[in-house]
Amino acid sequence: MDLKKIFSEIYDSLNDVEDAGKVADYIPELANVSPDHFGVHLVTVDGQHYDFGDSDIRFSIQSIAKVFSFVMAYSQIKSTIWERMDVEPAGTPFNSLVQLEYDKGIPRNPFINAGAIVVCDILAGELASPKDNIRSFVRDLCGNRTIDYNPLVAHSEKKTGFRNYALVNLMKSFGNIHNDIDAVMDLYFHLCSLEMSCRELSDSFLFLANNGIVPYSGKQILSPSRTKRTNALMQTCGFYDEAGQFAFKVGLPGKSGVGGGIVAVLPGKYAISVWSPRLNPKGNSFKGMLFLEEFTTRTHLSIF
Ligand code: GLN
C-alpha cells in the first residue's frame, strides 16, 4: 500500500471540510501555536516510516504523556496501583470533578486528569528524581536524547490549573494523595508539557504494537499481558467522553492531548500519530480524528 499517497489524498479530501475546532487556550501558552499545522507519521513494527506534513515539528503532547507515566508506574513500581484507581471508562470530561466525589477520590482510570495525578503521586513517592526519570524513560522509548519539558507551558498551566488543584485537593481529602500537593502538581504539569513530534510519538508508542518490546533497542518495557491491558485502557479511556466515538469511527487503541496530538496503535502492525491543533468540544483534535477515521476506513487497518 502506498501510505504516503493515501495520507496526501485524505489530507486533500479534508480541505473541503471546515475545521470547526478551536485551539486550547485555557492553558494560555498553548494558544500561541499556529492552528493550521498538520502532521502525520506512521511507523511499522518492522521499521518502515511514512510521513506527511509537519511530522517533524515538536508540539505540546499534553495528555498523551499520561500513557508514559502510567506505563512507568505499571512496569516499575512495586506497590499495586489498582487500589488507587480503577480501569473503567469515565464517560465524563477529562477534568471532571463530579464522579470523583461519588467514587470517594478513586479516579475511574489512569488517563483522566485525576488518574494521571494519582500516577504522579505514586511516581513522586517512589522515584529518586521523578522529573528526570520520566524524561529519560521517554527519551529511551524513542531513542532521542533531546526530548524535553517546556517550562513555559508547565508554568502557564500551573498558574491557571485551578481545576486540577481542585481534583488533587479532593483526592487528598479522601486519602488518595500521599505526597505534598505542590510536588505532585509540579510533576503533573511538567509531564503534560513534554514536547515531541509526530515521528517521535509514533516511535515511542511502537512497543505497544510490539508485545511490549521497543523494536530499535529490543528492551522489554511491559509483558505481553500488561501491553494488552494498556492497549485496552487506551481503547476504552483514551478519549474521555469520546472514547466510544473514537472506537466507533477509528477502531484503534489511542490517546489524545489538548495540544492537538493523537497517537494510536494497531497491535502487531504499526503506531500512527497525527497533529492538528484545533480541538473539538471534547478536547480531541478535530481534524486528527477525521483523518484517522478516513485512514482506517480506506486501509482496513483497524482492530475491528
Ligand atoms: N494538561 C492538561 C490538563 O490538565 C491535559 C489535558 C489533556 O490533554 N486532555 O488540563
Tab-separated table of C-alpha atoms and ligand atoms in Angstrom:
chain	number	residue	atom	x	y	z
A	1	MET	CA	0.000	0.000	0.000
A	2	ASP	CA	1.279	3.477	-0.856
A	3	LEU	CA	0.609	5.038	2.539
A	4	LYS	CA	2.188	8.404	1.707
A	5	LYS	CA	-0.182	8.751	-1.236
A	6	ILE	CA	-3.121	7.761	0.964
A	7	PHE	CA	-2.086	10.378	3.552
A	8	SER	CA	-1.973	13.099	0.954
A	9	GLU	CA	-5.303	12.062	-0.592
A	10	ILE	CA	-7.008	12.081	2.791
A	11	TYR	CA	-5.446	15.450	3.642
A	12	ASP	CA	-6.764	16.900	0.356
A	13	SER	CA	-10.215	15.475	0.985
A	14	LEU	CA	-10.259	17.120	4.415
A	15	ASN	CA	-9.550	20.511	2.847
A	16	ASP	CA	-13.204	20.605	1.853
A	17	VAL	CA	-14.263	20.130	5.463
A	18	GLU	CA	-14.402	23.294	7.506
A	19	ASP	CA	-12.107	22.874	10.548
A	20	ALA	CA	-14.729	23.528	13.201
A	21	GLY	CA	-12.283	23.059	16.080
A	22	LYS	CA	-10.656	25.611	18.345
A	23	VAL	CA	-7.097	25.719	19.740
A	24	ALA	CA	-6.928	25.096	23.520
A	25	ASP	CA	-6.487	28.428	25.285
A	26	TYR	CA	-7.316	27.534	28.887
A	27	ILE	CA	-3.572	26.975	29.215
A	28	PRO	CA	-2.511	30.422	27.892
A	29	GLU	CA	0.837	29.246	26.478
A	30	LEU	CA	-0.911	26.680	24.227
A	31	ALA	CA	-2.845	29.437	22.444
A	32	ASN	CA	0.405	30.599	20.807
A	33	VAL	CA	0.567	27.663	18.399
A	34	SER	CA	-0.283	28.248	14.752
A	35	PRO	CA	-3.642	26.459	14.322
A	36	ASP	CA	-3.047	25.286	10.750
A	37	HIS	CA	-0.217	22.865	11.416
A	38	PHE	CA	-0.908	19.354	10.221
A	39	GLY	CA	1.413	16.365	10.508
A	40	VAL	CA	1.194	12.580	10.322
A	41	HIS	CA	3.712	9.855	10.931
A	42	LEU	CA	3.283	6.090	10.816
A	43	VAL	CA	5.927	3.534	11.750
A	44	THR	CA	5.519	-0.205	11.311
A	45	VAL	CA	6.866	-2.830	13.741
A	46	ASP	CA	9.329	-3.857	11.033
A	47	GLY	CA	10.749	-0.344	10.860
A	48	GLN	CA	9.142	1.338	7.855
A	49	HIS	CA	8.359	5.043	8.214
A	50	TYR	CA	5.713	7.057	6.360
A	51	ASP	CA	5.176	10.739	6.984
A	52	PHE	CA	3.247	13.728	5.759
A	53	GLY	CA	3.225	17.461	6.510
A	54	ASP	CA	4.592	18.839	9.785
A	55	SER	CA	5.569	15.434	11.116
A	56	ASP	CA	8.942	16.610	12.458
A	57	ILE	CA	7.780	19.726	14.327
A	58	ARG	CA	7.528	19.300	18.094
A	59	PHE	CA	4.338	20.284	19.883
A	60	SER	CA	2.915	20.051	23.403
A	61	ILE	CA	1.833	16.435	23.837
A	62	GLN	CA	-0.232	17.182	26.981
A	63	SER	CA	-2.381	14.191	27.997
A	64	ILE	CA	-0.656	11.803	25.598
A	65	ALA	CA	2.083	11.809	28.255
A	66	LYS	CA	-0.319	10.122	30.673
A	67	VAL	CA	0.428	6.881	28.851
A	68	PHE	CA	4.156	7.269	29.563
A	69	SER	CA	3.655	7.960	33.272
A	70	PHE	CA	1.151	5.133	33.582
A	71	VAL	CA	3.439	2.639	31.813
A	72	MET	CA	6.310	3.711	34.043
A	73	ALA	CA	4.261	3.099	37.180
A	74	TYR	CA	2.814	-0.150	35.817
A	75	SER	CA	6.229	-1.530	34.883
A	76	GLN	CA	8.494	-0.232	37.644
A	77	ILE	CA	6.551	0.413	40.825
A	78	LYS	CA	6.100	-2.427	43.269
A	79	SER	CA	3.031	-1.188	45.154
A	80	THR	CA	-0.224	-2.027	43.468
A	81	ILE	CA	-1.709	0.858	41.553
A	82	TRP	CA	-5.153	-0.704	41.251
A	83	GLU	CA	-6.033	0.106	44.848
A	84	ARG	CA	-5.618	3.779	43.942
A	85	MET	CA	-7.551	3.905	40.635
A	86	ASP	CA	-9.918	1.863	38.507
A	87	VAL	CA	-9.922	0.649	34.895
A	88	GLU	CA	-13.367	1.863	33.858
A	89	PRO	CA	-14.189	4.437	31.170
A	90	ALA	CA	-15.261	7.658	32.863
A	91	GLY	CA	-17.784	8.936	30.335
A	92	THR	CA	-17.078	12.429	31.668
A	93	PRO	CA	-14.719	15.230	30.547
A	94	PHE	CA	-11.017	14.751	31.313
A	95	ASN	CA	-11.061	17.270	34.167
A	96	SER	CA	-14.449	16.431	35.705
A	97	LEU	CA	-14.889	16.600	39.480
A	98	VAL	CA	-18.393	15.167	39.747
A	99	GLN	CA	-17.637	11.453	39.566
A	100	LEU	CA	-14.637	11.704	41.843
A	101	GLU	CA	-16.827	12.745	44.762
A	102	TYR	CA	-19.143	9.763	44.238
A	103	ASP	CA	-16.175	7.413	43.856
A	104	LYS	CA	-14.579	8.645	47.101
A	105	GLY	CA	-11.448	10.046	45.497
A	106	ILE	CA	-10.659	6.939	43.412
A	107	PRO	CA	-10.268	8.006	39.742
A	108	ARG	CA	-12.031	5.879	37.153
A	109	ASN	CA	-8.846	5.274	35.151
A	110	PRO	CA	-5.243	6.497	34.739
A	111	PHE	CA	-5.965	8.614	31.631
A	112	ILE	CA	-8.348	11.206	33.057
A	113	ASN	CA	-6.607	14.065	34.873
A	114	ALA	CA	-7.438	12.700	38.339
A	115	GLY	CA	-5.960	9.292	37.472
A	116	ALA	CA	-2.808	10.802	35.979
A	117	ILE	CA	-2.381	12.968	39.088
A	118	VAL	CA	-2.535	9.837	41.290
A	119	VAL	CA	0.048	8.190	38.997
A	120	CYS	CA	2.255	11.279	39.516
A	121	ASP	CA	1.758	10.908	43.286
A	122	ILE	CA	2.905	7.271	43.059
A	123	LEU	CA	5.934	8.202	40.935
A	124	ALA	CA	6.789	11.208	43.151
A	125	GLY	CA	6.812	8.906	46.172
A	126	GLU	CA	8.870	6.103	44.661
A	127	LEU	CA	11.342	7.509	42.146
A	128	ALA	CA	14.632	9.110	43.146
A	129	SER	CA	14.300	12.001	40.711
A	130	PRO	CA	10.830	11.762	39.142
A	131	LYS	CA	11.113	14.546	36.529
A	132	ASP	CA	14.494	13.317	35.295
A	133	ASN	CA	13.404	9.665	35.450
A	134	ILE	CA	10.252	10.236	33.374
A	135	ARG	CA	12.156	12.284	30.788
A	136	SER	CA	14.835	9.578	30.454
A	137	PHE	CA	12.157	6.921	30.131
A	138	VAL	CA	10.510	8.778	27.223
A	139	ARG	CA	13.885	9.503	25.607
A	140	ASP	CA	14.754	5.798	25.735
A	141	LEU	CA	11.416	4.785	24.232
A	142	CYS	CA	12.023	6.769	21.064
A	143	GLY	CA	15.811	6.838	21.030
A	144	ASN	CA	16.087	10.623	21.126
A	145	ARG	CA	18.048	12.320	23.921
A	146	THR	CA	16.806	15.846	23.126
A	147	ILE	CA	13.177	15.355	24.148
A	148	ASP	CA	12.333	17.754	26.955
A	149	TYR	CA	9.739	19.578	29.004
A	150	ASN	CA	8.693	23.087	28.050
A	151	PRO	CA	8.984	25.054	31.316
A	152	LEU	CA	6.904	27.943	29.926
A	153	VAL	CA	3.969	25.594	29.275
A	154	ALA	CA	4.363	23.911	32.666
A	155	HIS	CA	4.439	27.314	34.373
A	156	SER	CA	1.494	28.621	32.362
A	157	GLU	CA	-0.603	25.626	33.384
A	158	LYS	CA	0.483	25.854	36.997
A	159	LYS	CA	-0.762	29.455	37.143
A	160	THR	CA	-4.158	28.608	35.678
A	161	GLY	CA	-4.629	24.991	36.825
A	162	PHE	CA	-7.390	25.720	39.346
A	163	ARG	CA	-9.472	22.737	38.329
A	164	ASN	CA	-6.517	20.358	38.574
A	165	TYR	CA	-5.784	21.755	42.038
A	166	ALA	CA	-9.429	21.120	42.937
A	167	LEU	CA	-9.041	17.494	41.787
A	168	VAL	CA	-5.856	16.906	43.765
A	169	ASN	CA	-7.281	18.534	46.903
A	170	LEU	CA	-10.462	16.468	46.680
A	171	MET	CA	-8.400	13.278	46.343
A	172	LYS	CA	-6.136	14.339	49.205
A	173	SER	CA	-9.231	14.750	51.403
A	174	PHE	CA	-10.065	11.102	50.690
A	175	GLY	CA	-6.509	9.985	51.484
A	176	ASN	CA	-5.624	9.097	47.879
A	177	ILE	CA	-2.721	11.586	47.561
A	178	HIS	CA	0.220	10.747	49.798
A	179	ASN	CA	2.799	13.378	48.915
A	180	ASP	CA	2.926	17.142	49.126
A	181	ILE	CA	0.361	18.577	46.683
A	182	ASP	CA	2.742	21.124	45.144
A	183	ALA	CA	5.368	18.453	44.418
A	184	VAL	CA	2.764	16.200	42.777
A	185	MET	CA	1.328	19.023	40.662
A	186	ASP	CA	4.769	20.238	39.622
A	187	LEU	CA	5.416	16.755	38.262
A	188	TYR	CA	1.984	16.562	36.594
A	189	PHE	CA	2.347	19.972	34.869
A	190	HIS	CA	5.845	19.108	33.653
A	191	LEU	CA	4.677	15.730	32.379
A	192	CYS	CA	1.959	17.457	30.333
A	193	SER	CA	4.468	19.985	28.947
A	194	LEU	CA	6.617	17.379	27.167
A	195	GLU	CA	7.191	18.337	23.544
A	196	MET	CA	7.513	15.745	20.788
A	197	SER	CA	6.965	15.467	17.040
A	198	CYS	CA	4.611	13.006	15.353
A	199	ARG	CA	7.632	10.903	14.363
A	200	GLU	CA	8.917	10.786	17.949
A	201	LEU	CA	5.479	9.937	19.287
A	202	SER	CA	4.971	7.083	16.835
A	203	ASP	CA	8.433	5.727	17.610
A	204	SER	CA	7.825	5.905	21.358
A	205	PHE	CA	4.440	4.137	21.190
A	206	LEU	CA	5.633	1.361	18.890
A	207	PHE	CA	6.380	-1.004	21.793
A	208	LEU	CA	2.626	-1.102	22.466
A	209	ALA	CA	2.180	-2.563	18.972
A	210	ASN	CA	5.068	-4.962	19.552
A	211	ASN	CA	4.113	-7.012	22.632
A	212	GLY	CA	5.812	-4.532	24.969
A	213	ILE	CA	9.252	-4.611	23.290
A	214	VAL	CA	10.887	-1.449	21.910
A	215	PRO	CA	11.855	-2.582	18.395
A	216	TYR	CA	15.023	-0.498	17.968
A	217	SER	CA	16.601	-1.442	21.324
A	218	GLY	CA	14.998	-4.840	21.998
A	219	LYS	CA	14.125	-3.664	25.515
A	220	GLN	CA	11.038	-5.271	27.083
A	221	ILE	CA	9.056	-2.452	28.737
A	222	LEU	CA	5.891	-4.376	29.588
A	223	SER	CA	4.981	-8.061	29.479
A	224	PRO	CA	2.657	-9.047	26.592
A	225	SER	CA	-0.210	-9.339	29.068
A	226	ARG	CA	0.353	-5.846	30.500
A	227	THR	CA	0.763	-4.484	26.982
A	228	LYS	CA	-2.640	-5.935	26.107
A	229	ARG	CA	-4.123	-4.294	29.191
A	230	THR	CA	-2.543	-0.916	28.454
A	231	ASN	CA	-3.989	-1.025	24.938
A	232	ALA	CA	-7.375	-1.975	26.396
A	233	LEU	CA	-7.207	1.075	28.658
A	234	MET	CA	-6.335	3.328	25.714
A	235	GLN	CA	-9.212	1.841	23.739
A	236	THR	CA	-11.787	2.401	26.491
A	237	CYS	CA	-10.428	5.524	28.226
A	238	GLY	CA	-8.013	7.293	25.853
A	239	PHE	CA	-10.519	9.861	24.572
A	240	TYR	CA	-12.557	10.618	27.707
A	241	ASP	CA	-16.242	11.047	26.906
A	242	GLU	CA	-15.461	10.496	23.235
A	243	ALA	CA	-13.848	7.050	23.659
A	244	GLY	CA	-16.932	5.398	22.168
A	245	GLN	CA	-16.863	7.676	19.118
A	246	PHE	CA	-13.164	7.016	18.571
A	247	ALA	CA	-13.684	3.242	18.760
A	248	PHE	CA	-16.749	3.526	16.510
A	249	LYS	CA	-15.108	5.705	13.875
A	250	VAL	CA	-11.392	4.853	14.021
A	251	GLY	CA	-11.192	1.495	15.778
A	252	LEU	CA	-7.721	1.708	17.337
A	253	PRO	CA	-6.431	1.991	20.920
A	254	GLY	CA	-5.063	5.515	21.259
A	255	LYS	CA	-4.563	8.646	23.298
A	256	SER	CA	-5.181	12.315	22.629
A	257	GLY	CA	-3.906	15.561	24.148
A	258	VAL	CA	-5.158	19.150	24.153
A	259	GLY	CA	-2.080	20.174	22.155
A	260	GLY	CA	-3.930	18.595	19.190
A	261	GLY	CA	-1.982	15.342	19.013
A	262	ILE	CA	-3.397	11.829	18.751
A	263	VAL	CA	-1.389	8.591	18.839
A	264	ALA	CA	-2.911	5.203	18.062
A	265	VAL	CA	-1.588	1.667	17.589
A	266	LEU	CA	-2.613	-1.413	15.693
A	267	PRO	CA	-1.070	-4.296	17.699
A	268	GLY	CA	1.300	-6.369	15.595
A	269	LYS	CA	1.400	-3.752	12.841
A	270	TYR	CA	2.024	-0.035	13.434
A	271	ALA	CA	1.854	3.142	15.504
A	272	ILE	CA	0.458	6.337	13.972
A	273	SER	CA	0.492	9.943	15.200
A	274	VAL	CA	-1.465	12.911	13.898
A	275	TRP	CA	-1.184	16.555	14.907
A	276	SER	CA	-3.705	19.267	14.149
A	277	PRO	CA	-4.126	21.840	16.953
A	278	ARG	CA	-7.817	22.767	16.636
A	279	LEU	CA	-9.867	20.726	19.103
A	280	ASN	CA	-13.472	19.597	19.068
A	281	PRO	CA	-15.688	20.338	22.103
A	282	LYS	CA	-14.495	17.150	23.845
A	283	GLY	CA	-10.872	18.339	23.719
A	284	ASN	CA	-9.722	15.976	20.947
A	285	SER	CA	-8.146	17.107	17.656
A	286	PHE	CA	-10.982	17.850	15.239
A	287	LYS	CA	-9.111	17.085	12.004
A	288	GLY	CA	-6.940	14.423	13.634
A	289	MET	CA	-9.974	12.308	14.400
A	290	LEU	CA	-11.423	12.772	10.911
A	291	PHE	CA	-8.067	11.883	9.384
A	292	LEU	CA	-7.703	8.663	11.375
A	293	GLU	CA	-11.289	7.674	10.664
A	294	GLU	CA	-10.679	8.041	6.953
A	295	PHE	CA	-7.315	6.268	7.210
A	296	THR	CA	-8.602	3.100	8.902
A	297	THR	CA	-11.691	3.084	6.680
A	298	ARG	CA	-9.670	3.269	3.438
A	299	THR	CA	-6.925	0.844	4.506
A	300	HIS	CA	-8.950	-1.603	6.677
A	301	LEU	CA	-6.074	-1.306	9.154
A	302	SER	CA	-8.077	-1.178	12.387
A	303	ILE	CA	-8.602	-3.726	15.156
A	304	PHE	CA	-12.248	-4.290	14.169
B	1	GLN	N1	-2.516	19.455	30.963
B	1	GLN	C1	-3.878	19.328	30.535
B	1	GLN	C2	-4.833	19.492	31.716
B	1	GLN	O1	-4.512	19.034	32.795
B	1	GLN	C3	-4.057	17.984	29.885
B	1	GLN	C4	-5.451	17.759	29.362
B	1	GLN	C5	-5.488	16.997	28.059
B	1	GLN	O2	-4.567	16.990	27.268
B	1	GLN	N2	-6.637	16.402	27.797
B	1	GLN	O3	-5.867	20.074	31.583
